[in-house]
Amino acid sequence: MILNRIALFFAFVFGFASTQAPEFWQQYEQRLGGAIDELATIVSQFDSEAAAQHLNESQAVNRLEANPDPLAQGRGAEMQRIVNRLARLRRGAAAFNSTNVISKWIALAETFDPTIAQRAYEAYQPAVPTTPDGFISGVIGFVFGWILTHLIGLPVRHRKKIFGPRQEPEVIEV
């Protein structure tokens, strides 16, 4: 049946596309590590400055945000954003340490950072998958593509049950 051929085609397309995920993960993880290192340096310097004033990190941020000077308020809000982002990126990096392929997909979805993903995509180059992660990702994509194509094709396959048999128009000869 034609639908099976179409499903097979899309299963291979999804399978091939998903084999590229481990290479993208690798680029993403490298960028993630770089971002963590840079943000950790900024937060460490801020914490040192706060400690010199006998404050902890949250007290220093609160002091800046409570300051009537708009520049200091903005600096406090920005430091809080940096501290929060660093914590989120560290959670993401820890989740990527899993050897389970499904866990890596979930980790990417839960801790996705658009800036890092953009940079990873710019550095990404398609690669032939030779790792177990690449194979497993390919199988997952193949199955997903096969199922998706069949689900989309259900109305076409069952149109006779839904609409009745197709009737040809009656031709009247003159």
PDB file of C-alpha atoms in Angstrom:
ATOM      1  CA  MET A   1       0.000   0.000   0.000  1.00  0.00           C
ATOM      2  CA  ILE A   2       1.199   3.521  -0.749  1.00  0.00           C
ATOM      3  CA  LEU A   3       0.739   4.641   2.853  1.00  0.00           C
ATOM      4  CA  ASN A   4       3.274   2.042   4.035  1.00  0.00           C
ATOM      5  CA  ARG A   5       5.811   3.358   1.519  1.00  0.00           C
ATOM      6  CA  ILE A   6       5.193   6.933   2.618  1.00  0.00           C
ATOM      7  CA  ALA A   7       5.447   5.856   6.277  1.00  0.00           C
ATOM      8  CA  LEU A   8       8.729   4.089   5.582  1.00  0.00           C
ATOM      9  CA  PHE A   9      10.116   7.186   3.870  1.00  0.00           C
ATOM     10  CA  PHE A  10       9.179   9.471   6.747  1.00  0.00           C
ATOM     11  CA  ALA A  11      10.398   6.914   9.287  1.00  0.00           C
ATOM     12  CA  PHE A  12      13.831   7.011   7.644  1.00  0.00           C
ATOM     13  CA  VAL A  13      13.774  10.828   7.504  1.00  0.00           C
ATOM     14  CA  PHE A  14      12.870  11.088  11.206  1.00  0.00           C
ATOM     15  CA  GLY A  15      15.363   8.347  12.044  1.00  0.00           C
ATOM     16  CA  PHE A  16      18.211  10.090  10.244  1.00  0.00           C
ATOM     17  CA  ALA A  17      17.319  13.487  11.682  1.00  0.00           C
ATOM     18  CA  SER A  18      17.225  12.129  15.222  1.00  0.00           C
ATOM     19  CA  THR A  19      20.650  10.497  14.832  1.00  0.00           C
ATOM     20  CA  GLN A  20      22.037  14.009  14.714  1.00  0.00           C
ATOM     21  CA  ALA A  21      20.825  14.762  18.253  1.00  0.00           C
ATOM     22  CA  PRO A  22      23.898  13.368  20.053  1.00  0.00           C
ATOM     23  CA  GLU A  23      26.211  15.631  18.022  1.00  0.00           C
ATOM     24  CA  PHE A  24      24.021  18.633  18.846  1.00  0.00           C
ATOM     25  CA  TRP A  25      23.998  17.582  22.527  1.00  0.00           C
ATOM     26  CA  GLN A  26      27.776  17.529  22.484  1.00  0.00           C
ATOM     27  CA  GLN A  27      27.951  21.058  21.075  1.00  0.00           C
ATOM     28  CA  TYR A  28      25.255  22.201  23.521  1.00  0.00           C
ATOM     29  CA  GLU A  29      27.107  20.670  26.490  1.00  0.00           C
ATOM     30  CA  GLN A  30      30.347  22.375  25.493  1.00  0.00           C
ATOM     31  CA  ARG A  31      28.609  25.751  25.229  1.00  0.00           C
ATOM     32  CA  LEU A  32      26.771  25.065  28.468  1.00  0.00           C
ATOM     33  CA  GLY A  33      30.071  24.434  30.260  1.00  0.00           C
ATOM     34  CA  GLY A  34      31.543  27.652  28.891  1.00  0.00           C
ATOM     35  CA  ALA A  35      28.516  29.672  29.990  1.00  0.00           C
ATOM     36  CA  ILE A  36      28.644  28.116  33.460  1.00  0.00           C
ATOM     37  CA  ASP A  37      32.345  28.955  33.798  1.00  0.00           C
ATOM     38  CA  GLU A  38      31.782  32.580  32.764  1.00  0.00           C
ATOM     39  CA  LEU A  39      28.734  33.113  34.990  1.00  0.00           C
ATOM     40  CA  ALA A  40      30.469  31.395  37.930  1.00  0.00           C
ATOM     41  CA  THR A  41      33.359  33.859  37.596  1.00  0.00           C
ATOM     42  CA  ILE A  42      30.944  36.813  37.682  1.00  0.00           C
ATOM     43  CA  VAL A  43      29.024  35.437  40.678  1.00  0.00           C
ATOM     44  CA  SER A  44      32.245  34.560  42.519  1.00  0.00           C
ATOM     45  CA  GLN A  45      33.545  38.101  42.065  1.00  0.00           C
ATOM     46  CA  PHE A  46      30.202  39.519  43.269  1.00  0.00           C
ATOM     47  CA  ASP A  47      30.249  37.204  46.288  1.00  0.00           C
ATOM     48  CA  SER A  48      33.794  38.375  47.141  1.00  0.00           C
ATOM     49  CA  GLU A  49      32.684  42.009  46.954  1.00  0.00           C
ATOM     50  CA  ALA A  50      29.654  41.207  49.136  1.00  0.00           C
ATOM     51  CA  ALA A  51      31.820  39.351  51.682  1.00  0.00           C
ATOM     52  CA  ALA A  52      34.123  42.387  51.900  1.00  0.00           C
ATOM     53  CA  GLN A  53      31.048  44.310  53.076  1.00  0.00           C
ATOM     54  CA  HIS A  54      30.107  41.473  55.498  1.00  0.00           C
ATOM     55  CA  LEU A  55      27.113  40.465  53.355  1.00  0.00           C
ATOM     56  CA  ASN A  56      26.085  37.209  51.774  1.00  0.00           C
ATOM     57  CA  GLU A  57      24.969  37.039  48.159  1.00  0.00           C
ATOM     58  CA  SER A  58      21.234  37.525  48.749  1.00  0.00           C
ATOM     59  CA  GLN A  59      21.827  40.385  51.225  1.00  0.00           C
ATOM     60  CA  ALA A  60      24.039  42.147  48.666  1.00  0.00           C
ATOM     61  CA  VAL A  61      21.430  41.731  45.920  1.00  0.00           C
ATOM     62  CA  ASN A  62      18.684  43.000  48.232  1.00  0.00           C
ATOM     63  CA  ARG A  63      20.788  46.024  49.189  1.00  0.00           C
ATOM     64  CA  LEU A  64      21.335  46.903  45.534  1.00  0.00           C
ATOM     65  CA  GLU A  65      17.664  46.459  44.666  1.00  0.00           C
ATOM     66  CA  ALA A  66      16.587  48.603  47.645  1.00  0.00           C
ATOM     67  CA  ASN A  67      18.983  51.405  46.703  1.00  0.00           C
ATOM     68  CA  PRO A  68      17.179  54.528  45.409  1.00  0.00           C
ATOM     69  CA  ASP A  69      19.749  54.907  42.627  1.00  0.00           C
ATOM     70  CA  PRO A  70      18.319  53.349  39.402  1.00  0.00           C
ATOM     71  CA  LEU A  71      21.801  52.185  38.353  1.00  0.00           C
ATOM     72  CA  ALA A  72      22.253  50.230  41.602  1.00  0.00           C
ATOM     73  CA  GLN A  73      18.704  48.810  41.342  1.00  0.00           C
ATOM     74  CA  GLY A  74      19.420  47.647  37.800  1.00  0.00           C
ATOM     75  CA  ARG A  75      22.696  46.066  38.918  1.00  0.00           C
ATOM     76  CA  GLY A  76      20.874  44.215  41.704  1.00  0.00           C
ATOM     77  CA  ALA A  77      18.202  42.899  39.338  1.00  0.00           C
ATOM     78  CA  GLU A  78      20.862  41.843  36.822  1.00  0.00           C
ATOM     79  CA  MET A  79      22.900  40.031  39.487  1.00  0.00           C
ATOM     80  CA  GLN A  80      19.795  38.165  40.621  1.00  0.00           C
ATOM     81  CA  ARG A  81      19.119  37.153  37.002  1.00  0.00           C
ATOM     82  CA  ILE A  82      22.726  35.947  36.623  1.00  0.00           C
ATOM     83  CA  VAL A  83      22.584  33.940  39.876  1.00  0.00           C
ATOM     84  CA  ASN A  84      19.292  32.313  38.818  1.00  0.00           C
ATOM     85  CA  ARG A  85      20.584  31.512  35.324  1.00  0.00           C
ATOM     86  CA  LEU A  86      23.770  29.999  36.724  1.00  0.00           C
ATOM     87  CA  ALA A  87      21.725  27.719  39.004  1.00  0.00           C
ATOM     88  CA  ARG A  88      19.484  26.663  36.085  1.00  0.00           C
ATOM     89  CA  LEU A  89      22.458  25.966  33.811  1.00  0.00           C
ATOM     90  CA  ARG A  90      24.172  23.915  36.522  1.00  0.00           C
ATOM     91  CA  ARG A  91      21.023  21.785  36.882  1.00  0.00           C
ATOM     92  CA  GLY A  92      21.062  21.301  33.122  1.00  0.00           C
ATOM     93  CA  ALA A  93      24.709  20.267  33.083  1.00  0.00           C
ATOM     94  CA  ALA A  94      24.093  17.759  35.873  1.00  0.00           C
ATOM     95  CA  ALA A  95      21.151  16.276  33.951  1.00  0.00           C
ATOM     96  CA  PHE A  96      23.333  15.823  30.851  1.00  0.00           C
ATOM     97  CA  ASN A  97      25.709  13.599  32.832  1.00  0.00           C
ATOM     98  CA  SER A  98      23.183  10.770  32.545  1.00  0.00           C
ATOM     99  CA  THR A  99      24.113   7.918  30.216  1.00  0.00           C
ATOM    100  CA  ASN A 100      20.458   7.358  29.364  1.00  0.00           C
ATOM    101  CA  VAL A 101      19.545   8.812  25.945  1.00  0.00           C
ATOM    102  CA  ILE A 102      15.958   9.519  26.981  1.00  0.00           C
ATOM    103  CA  SER A 103      17.227  11.436  30.023  1.00  0.00           C
ATOM    104  CA  LYS A 104      19.336  13.623  27.744  1.00  0.00           C
ATOM    105  CA  TRP A 105      16.302  14.459  25.582  1.00  0.00           C
ATOM    106  CA  ILE A 106      14.357  15.342  28.734  1.00  0.00           C
ATOM    107  CA  ALA A 107      17.278  17.345  30.150  1.00  0.00           C
ATOM    108  CA  LEU A 108      17.518  19.373  26.965  1.00  0.00           C
ATOM    109  CA  ALA A 109      13.777  20.091  27.024  1.00  0.00           C
ATOM    110  CA  GLU A 110      13.700  21.029  30.716  1.00  0.00           C
ATOM    111  CA  THR A 111      16.844  23.172  30.838  1.00  0.00           C
ATOM    112  CA  PHE A 112      16.807  24.546  27.297  1.00  0.00           C
ATOM    113  CA  ASP A 113      18.640  27.851  26.999  1.00  0.00           C
ATOM    114  CA  PRO A 114      17.939  29.633  23.687  1.00  0.00           C
ATOM    115  CA  THR A 115      21.210  31.573  23.682  1.00  0.00           C
ATOM    116  CA  ILE A 116      23.321  28.476  24.228  1.00  0.00           C
ATOM    117  CA  ALA A 117      21.263  26.490  21.717  1.00  0.00           C
ATOM    118  CA  GLN A 118      21.778  29.197  19.086  1.00  0.00           C
ATOM    119  CA  ARG A 119      25.533  29.141  19.639  1.00  0.00           C
ATOM    120  CA  ALA A 120      25.575  25.328  19.571  1.00  0.00           C
ATOM    121  CA  TYR A 121      23.604  25.302  16.327  1.00  0.00           C
ATOM    122  CA  GLU A 122      26.080  27.741  14.761  1.00  0.00           C
ATOM    123  CA  ALA A 123      28.958  25.382  15.630  1.00  0.00           C
ATOM    124  CA  TYR A 124      27.036  22.190  14.814  1.00  0.00           C
ATOM    125  CA  GLN A 125      28.069  20.096  11.829  1.00  0.00           C
ATOM    126  CA  PRO A 126      26.144  16.965  10.788  1.00  0.00           C
ATOM    127  CA  ALA A 127      27.979  13.784  11.647  1.00  0.00           C
ATOM    128  CA  VAL A 128      27.605  10.097  10.904  1.00  0.00           C
ATOM    129  CA  PRO A 129      26.384   8.501  14.131  1.00  0.00           C
ATOM    130  CA  THR A 130      28.744   5.790  15.345  1.00  0.00           C
ATOM    131  CA  THR A 131      27.842   5.810  19.017  1.00  0.00           C
ATOM    132  CA  PRO A 132      25.163   3.883  20.886  1.00  0.00           C
ATOM    133  CA  ASP A 133      23.424   7.213  21.587  1.00  0.00           C
ATOM    134  CA  GLY A 134      23.273   7.914  17.843  1.00  0.00           C
ATOM    135  CA  PHE A 135      21.852   4.468  17.111  1.00  0.00           C
ATOM    136  CA  ILE A 136      19.244   4.653  19.879  1.00  0.00           C
ATOM    137  CA  SER A 137      18.244   8.168  18.810  1.00  0.00           C
ATOM    138  CA  GLY A 138      17.897   6.937  15.235  1.00  0.00           C
ATOM    139  CA  VAL A 139      15.634   4.070  16.272  1.00  0.00           C
ATOM    140  CA  ILE A 140      13.492   6.425  18.364  1.00  0.00           C
ATOM    141  CA  GLY A 141      13.183   8.829  15.419  1.00  0.00           C
ATOM    142  CA  PHE A 142      12.382   5.975  13.007  1.00  0.00           C
ATOM    143  CA  VAL A 143       9.590   4.649  15.230  1.00  0.00           C
ATOM    144  CA  PHE A 144       8.252   8.160  15.832  1.00  0.00           C
ATOM    145  CA  GLY A 145       8.215   8.899  12.090  1.00  0.00           C
ATOM    146  CA  TRP A 146       6.480   5.598  11.303  1.00  0.00           C
ATOM    147  CA  ILE A 147       3.795   6.116  13.959  1.00  0.00           C
ATOM    148  CA  LEU A 148       3.250   9.775  13.069  1.00  0.00           C
ATOM    149  CA  THR A 149       2.797   8.995   9.381  1.00  0.00           C
ATOM    150  CA  HIS A 150       0.278   6.251  10.141  1.00  0.00           C
ATOM    151  CA  LEU A 151      -1.647   8.498  12.538  1.00  0.00           C
ATOM    152  CA  ILE A 152      -1.831  11.251   9.952  1.00  0.00           C
ATOM    153  CA  GLY A 153      -2.886   8.693   7.322  1.00  0.00           C
ATOM    154  CA  LEU A 154      -5.703   7.170   9.423  1.00  0.00           C
ATOM    155  CA  PRO A 155      -8.453   9.337   7.904  1.00  0.00           C
ATOM    156  CA  VAL A 156      -7.269   8.425   4.409  1.00  0.00           C
ATOM    157  CA  ARG A 157      -7.186   4.701   5.163  1.00  0.00           C
ATOM    158  CA  HIS A 158     -10.633   4.692   6.739  1.00  0.00           C
ATOM    159  CA  ARG A 159     -12.436   7.112   4.477  1.00  0.00           C
ATOM    160  CA  LYS A 160     -14.740   4.328   3.181  1.00  0.00           C
ATOM    161  CA  LYS A 161     -15.895   3.625   6.714  1.00  0.00           C
ATOM    162  CA  ILE A 162     -16.438   7.313   7.364  1.00  0.00           C
ATOM    163  CA  PHE A 163     -17.847   8.523   4.056  1.00  0.00           C
ATOM    164  CA  GLY A 164     -19.050   5.286   2.464  1.00  0.00           C
ATOM    165  CA  PRO A 165     -17.795   3.844  -0.801  1.00  0.00           C
ATOM    166  CA  ARG A 166     -16.714   6.302  -3.424  1.00  0.00           C
ATOM    167  CA  GLN A 167     -19.246   6.568  -6.207  1.00  0.00           C
ATOM    168  CA  GLU A 168     -18.295   7.434  -9.704  1.00  0.00           C
ATOM    169  CA  PRO A 169     -20.397  10.111 -11.386  1.00  0.00           C
ATOM    170  CA  GLU A 170     -22.985   8.751 -13.762  1.00  0.00           C
ATOM    171  CA  VAL A 171     -22.174   9.366 -17.408  1.00  0.00           C
ATOM    172  CA  ILE A 172     -25.133   9.949 -19.681  1.00  0.00           C
ATOM    173  CA  GLU A 173     -24.562   9.244 -23.342  1.00  0.00           C
ATOM    174  CA  VAL A 174     -26.420  11.399 -25.797  1.00  0.00           C
TER     175      VAL A 174
END
